[in-house]
XYZ file of C-alpha atoms in Angstrom:
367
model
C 37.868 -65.131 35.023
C 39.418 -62.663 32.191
C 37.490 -61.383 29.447
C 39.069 -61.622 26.129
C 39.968 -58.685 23.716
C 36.564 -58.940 21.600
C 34.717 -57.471 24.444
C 36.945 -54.210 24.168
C 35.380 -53.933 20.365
C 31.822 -54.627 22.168
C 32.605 -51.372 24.525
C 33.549 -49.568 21.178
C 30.923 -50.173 18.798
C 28.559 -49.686 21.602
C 29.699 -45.975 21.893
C 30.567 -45.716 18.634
C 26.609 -46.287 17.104
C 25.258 -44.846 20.531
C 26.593 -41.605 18.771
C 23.900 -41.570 15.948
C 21.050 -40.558 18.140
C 22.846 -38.558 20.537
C 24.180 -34.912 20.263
C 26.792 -35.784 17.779
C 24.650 -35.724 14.512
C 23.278 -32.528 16.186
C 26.536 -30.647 16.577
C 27.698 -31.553 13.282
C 24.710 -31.151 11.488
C 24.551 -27.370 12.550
C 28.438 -26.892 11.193
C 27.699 -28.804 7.839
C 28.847 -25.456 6.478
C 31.587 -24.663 8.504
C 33.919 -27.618 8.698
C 32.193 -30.739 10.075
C 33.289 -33.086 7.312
C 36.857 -31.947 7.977
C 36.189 -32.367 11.583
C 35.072 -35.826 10.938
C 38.288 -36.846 8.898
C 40.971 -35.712 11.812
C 38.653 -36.971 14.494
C 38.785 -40.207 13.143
C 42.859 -39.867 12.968
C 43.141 -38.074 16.656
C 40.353 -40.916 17.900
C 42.448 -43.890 16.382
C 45.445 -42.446 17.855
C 43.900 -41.719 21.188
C 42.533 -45.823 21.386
C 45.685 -47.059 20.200
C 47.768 -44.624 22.989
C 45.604 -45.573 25.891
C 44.924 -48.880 25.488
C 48.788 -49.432 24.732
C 49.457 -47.538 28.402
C 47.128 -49.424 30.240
C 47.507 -52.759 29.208
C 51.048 -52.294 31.114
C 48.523 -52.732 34.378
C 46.523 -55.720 33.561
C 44.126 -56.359 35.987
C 43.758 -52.903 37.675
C 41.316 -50.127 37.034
C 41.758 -46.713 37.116
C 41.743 -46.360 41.381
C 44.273 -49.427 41.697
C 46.552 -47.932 39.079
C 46.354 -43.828 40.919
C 46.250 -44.813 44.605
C 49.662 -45.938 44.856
C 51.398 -43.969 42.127
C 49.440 -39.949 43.060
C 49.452 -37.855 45.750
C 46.526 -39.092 47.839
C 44.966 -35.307 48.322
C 44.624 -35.558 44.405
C 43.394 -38.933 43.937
C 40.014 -38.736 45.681
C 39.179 -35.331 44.271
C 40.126 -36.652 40.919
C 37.905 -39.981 41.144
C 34.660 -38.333 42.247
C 35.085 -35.531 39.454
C 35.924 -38.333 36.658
C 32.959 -40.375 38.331
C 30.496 -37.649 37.873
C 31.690 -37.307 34.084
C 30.463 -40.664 33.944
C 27.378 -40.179 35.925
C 26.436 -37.245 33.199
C 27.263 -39.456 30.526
C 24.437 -41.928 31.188
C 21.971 -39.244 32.583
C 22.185 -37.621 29.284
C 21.767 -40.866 27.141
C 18.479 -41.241 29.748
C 17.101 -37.272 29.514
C 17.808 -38.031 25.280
C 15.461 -41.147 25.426
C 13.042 -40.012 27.798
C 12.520 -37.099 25.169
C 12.829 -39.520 21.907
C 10.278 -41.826 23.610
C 7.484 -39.272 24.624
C 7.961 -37.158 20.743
C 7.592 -40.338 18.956
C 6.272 -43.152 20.878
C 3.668 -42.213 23.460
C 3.569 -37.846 23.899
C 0.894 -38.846 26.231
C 2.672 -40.282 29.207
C 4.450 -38.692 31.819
C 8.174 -37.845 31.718
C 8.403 -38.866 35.575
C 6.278 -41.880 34.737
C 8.969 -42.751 31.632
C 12.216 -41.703 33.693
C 12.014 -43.541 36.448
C 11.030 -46.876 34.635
C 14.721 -46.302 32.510
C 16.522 -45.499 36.321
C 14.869 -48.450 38.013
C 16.315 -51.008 35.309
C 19.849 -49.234 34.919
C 20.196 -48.613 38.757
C 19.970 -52.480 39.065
C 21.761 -53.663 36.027
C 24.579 -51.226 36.565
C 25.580 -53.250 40.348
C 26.040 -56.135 38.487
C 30.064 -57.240 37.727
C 32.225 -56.222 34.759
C 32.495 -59.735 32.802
C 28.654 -60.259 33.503
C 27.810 -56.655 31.829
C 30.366 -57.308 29.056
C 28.676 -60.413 28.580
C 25.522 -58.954 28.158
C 26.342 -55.889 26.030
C 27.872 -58.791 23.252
C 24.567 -60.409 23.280
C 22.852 -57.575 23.204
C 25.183 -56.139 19.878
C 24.142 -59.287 18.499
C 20.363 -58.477 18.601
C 20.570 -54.781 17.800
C 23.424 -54.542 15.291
C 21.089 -56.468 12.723
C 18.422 -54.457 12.790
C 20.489 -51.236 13.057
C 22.232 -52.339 9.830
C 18.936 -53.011 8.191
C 17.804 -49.423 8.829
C 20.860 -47.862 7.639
C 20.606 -50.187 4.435
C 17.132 -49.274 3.945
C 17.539 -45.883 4.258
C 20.623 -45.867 1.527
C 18.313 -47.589 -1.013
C 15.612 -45.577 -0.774
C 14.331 -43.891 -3.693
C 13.788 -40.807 -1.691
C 17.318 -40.333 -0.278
C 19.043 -37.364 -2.390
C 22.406 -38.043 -3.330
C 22.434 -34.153 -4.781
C 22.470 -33.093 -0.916
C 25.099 -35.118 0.085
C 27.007 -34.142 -2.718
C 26.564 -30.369 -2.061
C 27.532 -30.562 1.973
C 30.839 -32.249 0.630
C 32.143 -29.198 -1.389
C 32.371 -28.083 2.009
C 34.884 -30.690 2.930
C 38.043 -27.891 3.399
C 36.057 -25.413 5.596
C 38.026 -24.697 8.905
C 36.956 -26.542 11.547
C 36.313 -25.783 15.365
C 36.514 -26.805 18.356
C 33.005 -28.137 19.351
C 32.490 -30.154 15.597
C 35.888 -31.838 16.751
C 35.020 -32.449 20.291
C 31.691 -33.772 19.285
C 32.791 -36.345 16.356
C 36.134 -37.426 18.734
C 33.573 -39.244 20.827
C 32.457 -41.240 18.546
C 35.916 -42.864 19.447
C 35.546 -42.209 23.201
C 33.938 -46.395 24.295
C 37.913 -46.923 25.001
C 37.898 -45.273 27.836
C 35.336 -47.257 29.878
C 38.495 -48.908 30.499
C 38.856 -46.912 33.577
C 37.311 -49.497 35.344
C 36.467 -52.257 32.818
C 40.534 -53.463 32.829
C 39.856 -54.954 35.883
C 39.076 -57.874 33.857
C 41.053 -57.651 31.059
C 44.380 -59.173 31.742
C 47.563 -58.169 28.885
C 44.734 -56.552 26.518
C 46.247 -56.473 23.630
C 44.609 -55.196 19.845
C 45.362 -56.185 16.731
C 44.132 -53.946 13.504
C 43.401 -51.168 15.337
C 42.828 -49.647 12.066
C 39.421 -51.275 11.576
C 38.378 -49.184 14.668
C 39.133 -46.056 12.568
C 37.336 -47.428 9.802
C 34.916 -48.109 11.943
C 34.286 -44.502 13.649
C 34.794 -43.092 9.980
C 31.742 -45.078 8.395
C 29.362 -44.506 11.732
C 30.196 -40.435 11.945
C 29.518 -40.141 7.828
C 26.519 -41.689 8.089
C 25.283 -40.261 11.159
C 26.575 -36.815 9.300
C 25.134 -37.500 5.828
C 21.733 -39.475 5.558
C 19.811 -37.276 7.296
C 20.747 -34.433 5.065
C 20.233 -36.892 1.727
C 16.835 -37.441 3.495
C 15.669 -33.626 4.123
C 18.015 -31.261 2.274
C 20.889 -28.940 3.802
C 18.769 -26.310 4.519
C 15.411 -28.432 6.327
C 18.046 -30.802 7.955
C 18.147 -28.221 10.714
C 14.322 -27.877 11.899
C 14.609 -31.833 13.072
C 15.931 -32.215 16.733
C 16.666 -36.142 16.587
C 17.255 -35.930 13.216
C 17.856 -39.951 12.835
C 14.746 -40.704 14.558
C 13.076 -38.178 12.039
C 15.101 -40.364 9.125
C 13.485 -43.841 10.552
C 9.878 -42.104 11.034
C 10.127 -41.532 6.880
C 10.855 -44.830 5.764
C 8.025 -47.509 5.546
C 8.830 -51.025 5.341
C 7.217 -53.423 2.694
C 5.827 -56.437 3.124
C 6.617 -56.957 6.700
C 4.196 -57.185 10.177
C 5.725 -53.653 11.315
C 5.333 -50.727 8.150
C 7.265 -48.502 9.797
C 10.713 -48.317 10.049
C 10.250 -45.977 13.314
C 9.317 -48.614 15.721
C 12.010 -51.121 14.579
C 14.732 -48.041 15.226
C 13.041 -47.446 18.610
C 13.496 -50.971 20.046
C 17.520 -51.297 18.975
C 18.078 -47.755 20.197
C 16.326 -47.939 23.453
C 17.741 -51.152 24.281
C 21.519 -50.072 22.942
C 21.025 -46.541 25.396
C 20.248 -48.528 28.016
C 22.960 -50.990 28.145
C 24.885 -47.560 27.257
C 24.005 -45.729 30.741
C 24.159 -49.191 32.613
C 27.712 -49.196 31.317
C 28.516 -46.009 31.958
C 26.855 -45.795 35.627
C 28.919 -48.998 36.067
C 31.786 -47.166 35.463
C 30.788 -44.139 37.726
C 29.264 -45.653 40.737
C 32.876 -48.150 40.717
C 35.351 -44.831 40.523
C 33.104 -43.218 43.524
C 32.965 -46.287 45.263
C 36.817 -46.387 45.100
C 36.779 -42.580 46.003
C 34.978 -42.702 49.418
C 36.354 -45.961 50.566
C 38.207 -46.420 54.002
C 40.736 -48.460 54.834
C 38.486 -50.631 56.836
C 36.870 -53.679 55.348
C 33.504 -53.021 55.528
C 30.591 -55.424 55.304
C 28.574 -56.598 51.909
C 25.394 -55.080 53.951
C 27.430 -51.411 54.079
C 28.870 -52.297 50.923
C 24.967 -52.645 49.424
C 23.979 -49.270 51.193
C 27.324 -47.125 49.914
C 26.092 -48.449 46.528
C 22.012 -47.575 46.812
C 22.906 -44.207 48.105
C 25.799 -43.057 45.339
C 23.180 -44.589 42.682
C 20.484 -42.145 44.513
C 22.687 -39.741 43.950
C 22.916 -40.327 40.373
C 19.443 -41.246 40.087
C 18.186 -37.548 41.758
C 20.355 -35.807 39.218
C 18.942 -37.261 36.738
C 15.368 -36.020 37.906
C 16.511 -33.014 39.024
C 17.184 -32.254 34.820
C 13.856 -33.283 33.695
C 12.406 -30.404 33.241
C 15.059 -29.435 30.487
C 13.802 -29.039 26.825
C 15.629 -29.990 23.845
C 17.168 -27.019 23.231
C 18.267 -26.940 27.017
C 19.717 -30.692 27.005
C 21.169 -29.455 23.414
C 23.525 -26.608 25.262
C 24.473 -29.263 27.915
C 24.862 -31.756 25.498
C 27.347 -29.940 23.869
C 29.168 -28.572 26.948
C 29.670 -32.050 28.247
C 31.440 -33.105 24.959
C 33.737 -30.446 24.746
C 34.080 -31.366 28.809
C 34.901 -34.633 28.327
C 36.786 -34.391 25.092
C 39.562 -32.192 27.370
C 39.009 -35.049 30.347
C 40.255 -38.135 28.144
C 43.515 -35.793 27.120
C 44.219 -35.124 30.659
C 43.507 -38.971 31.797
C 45.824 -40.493 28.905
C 48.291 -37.649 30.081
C 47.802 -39.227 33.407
C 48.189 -43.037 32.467
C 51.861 -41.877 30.591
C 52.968 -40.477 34.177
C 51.890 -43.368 36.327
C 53.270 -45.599 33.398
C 56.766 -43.661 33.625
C 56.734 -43.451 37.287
C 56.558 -47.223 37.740
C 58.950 -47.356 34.886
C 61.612 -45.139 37.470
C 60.625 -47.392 40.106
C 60.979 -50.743 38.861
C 57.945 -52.200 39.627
């Protein structure tokens, strides 16, 4: 079976909102001075670009991932080497979304329990979920956007109406709008964009992909990044904004909620964000454990038993990493945080770079 182009929007606007609790608000918070707004508005033009480039250049190999489409087009010294390092991107990717909630969960929800205790419920679930197929995970991230999106909206609603938000703040961080931007604000709002390129191993199931209005996706990433960018700061100021780590979790923890069993907004945020960051490292280990998978196989068909054991041991791999980081504070996980995007940010030039050559090489060849 194929999946059909809606589930490429379900990949999107699951990295695309992922972004609100991660280090994006973060990075662009601490610029609100010094060009984040402007970094916002050409990210949204490079990121539209970028989607509408990639997905254009690899719909020309429906039905192949990322290893089907380099093994017979790259030097085979360079394809291995290139799959494990793009692999490990993706292994970070999740570990980082995991090390962010296992921090959110014990400053807000229970500071009492253990990190170790916390972590390795997360890895259990994701290790298990992320062996499961493409379609059946891209089944279950659409019904899964279909319970969170709701209650995400309602938050972001609520918060907009709120007789506490300050429009005054908002108004002041946006006479900043011109400011020069840099590289890091631009590297961090670009991935707001970057749920296109779970492609890598999620075309396997696409066959002739094809989008139309990829405008709205631009739209899309605009709306998410100004919000993520500008309630908080209606909410605290532009000078308090920057004493709150998770500063949307800080913005949910304010509101209270009328009328309803739940009064505050914070556990309601909690449950959509947990569940969305979850299904957001199961994709992403999905991703990972497939491209080193593809890296270390042999040429010999090997059985489902080995097949089982070469998985279990790559997501030990992953799974030990992710321990291994534990003991990082927020400031710590902040610096990586923002090394990875900048990382990454360079990684999806070079891979689109990549796609044009094996795209022009099969071009040459007529294949």
């Amino acid at each position: 079976m194929m999946a059909k182009s809606r589930y490429f929007y379900c990949l999107f606007l699951m990295n695309s909102l992922i972004n609100i609790i991660n280090f994006v608000p973060r990075e662009l918070i601490d610029r609100r001075f010094d060009g984040a707004l402007f970094s916002i508005l050409i990210a949204t033009v490079i990121g539209t670009l970028f989607v509408y480039i990639f997905t254009v250049l690899i719909a020309k190999f429906p039905g192949k991932g990322f290893p089907e489409i380099f093994n017979p087009l790259l030097p085979k010294l360079v394809v291995k080497p290139l799959l494990v390092f793009f692999a490990g991107l993706w292994c970070v990717a999740g570990g980082i979304t995991l090390l962010s909630f296992v921090d959110i969960t014990l400053r807000y929800i229970s500071p009492d329990s253990s990190p170790y205790t916390v972590v390795i419920s997360f890895l259990i679930l994701v290790c298990i979920c992320c062996r499961f197929d493409s379609l059946s995970l891209l089944y279950g991230l659409e019904i899964i956007l279909c319970v969170t999106l709701p209650l995400i909206l309602y938050g972001i609603v609520k918060a907009l109406i709120n007789p506490d938000f300050n429009w005054d703040s908002v108004l002041q961080v946006t006479t900043y709008v011109w400011h020069k931007p840099d590289l890091m604000s631009l590297a961090a709002a670009t991935f707001s964009f970057s749920g296109y390129i779970n492609l890598a191993i999620f075309n396997r199931v696409f066959h002739g992909l094809k989008l139309k209005h990829v405008w709205i996706l631009g739209v899309e990433g605009l709306l998410v990044l100004l919000l993520t960018f500008l309630v908080p700061i209606g909410y605290f100021g532009t000078a308090a904004i920057e004493r709150h780590v998770y500063t949307w979790f800080s913005t949910a923890d304010s509101i209270r909620i009328e009328s309803f069993i739940i009064e505050r907004m914070l556990f309601i945020f909690y449950f959509a964000y947990m569940t969305l960051s979850l299904v957001s490292a199961i994709v992403h280990w999905h991703v990972g454990l497939e491209l080193f998978k593809s890296a270390i196989s042999s040429a010999k068909k090997q059985s489902p038993r080995a097949e089982q054991w070469k998985e279990w041991i790559i997501l030990c791999l992953f799974s030990g990493v992710v321990l291994s980081l534990i003991w990082m504070d927020q400031y710590q996980l902040n610096v990586m945080g923002a090394w990875f995007l900048q990382i990454r940010w360079f990684g999806e030039m070079f891979l689109i770079a990549l796609l044009f050559y094996c795209y022009r090489k099969v071009r040459r060849q007529g294949l």
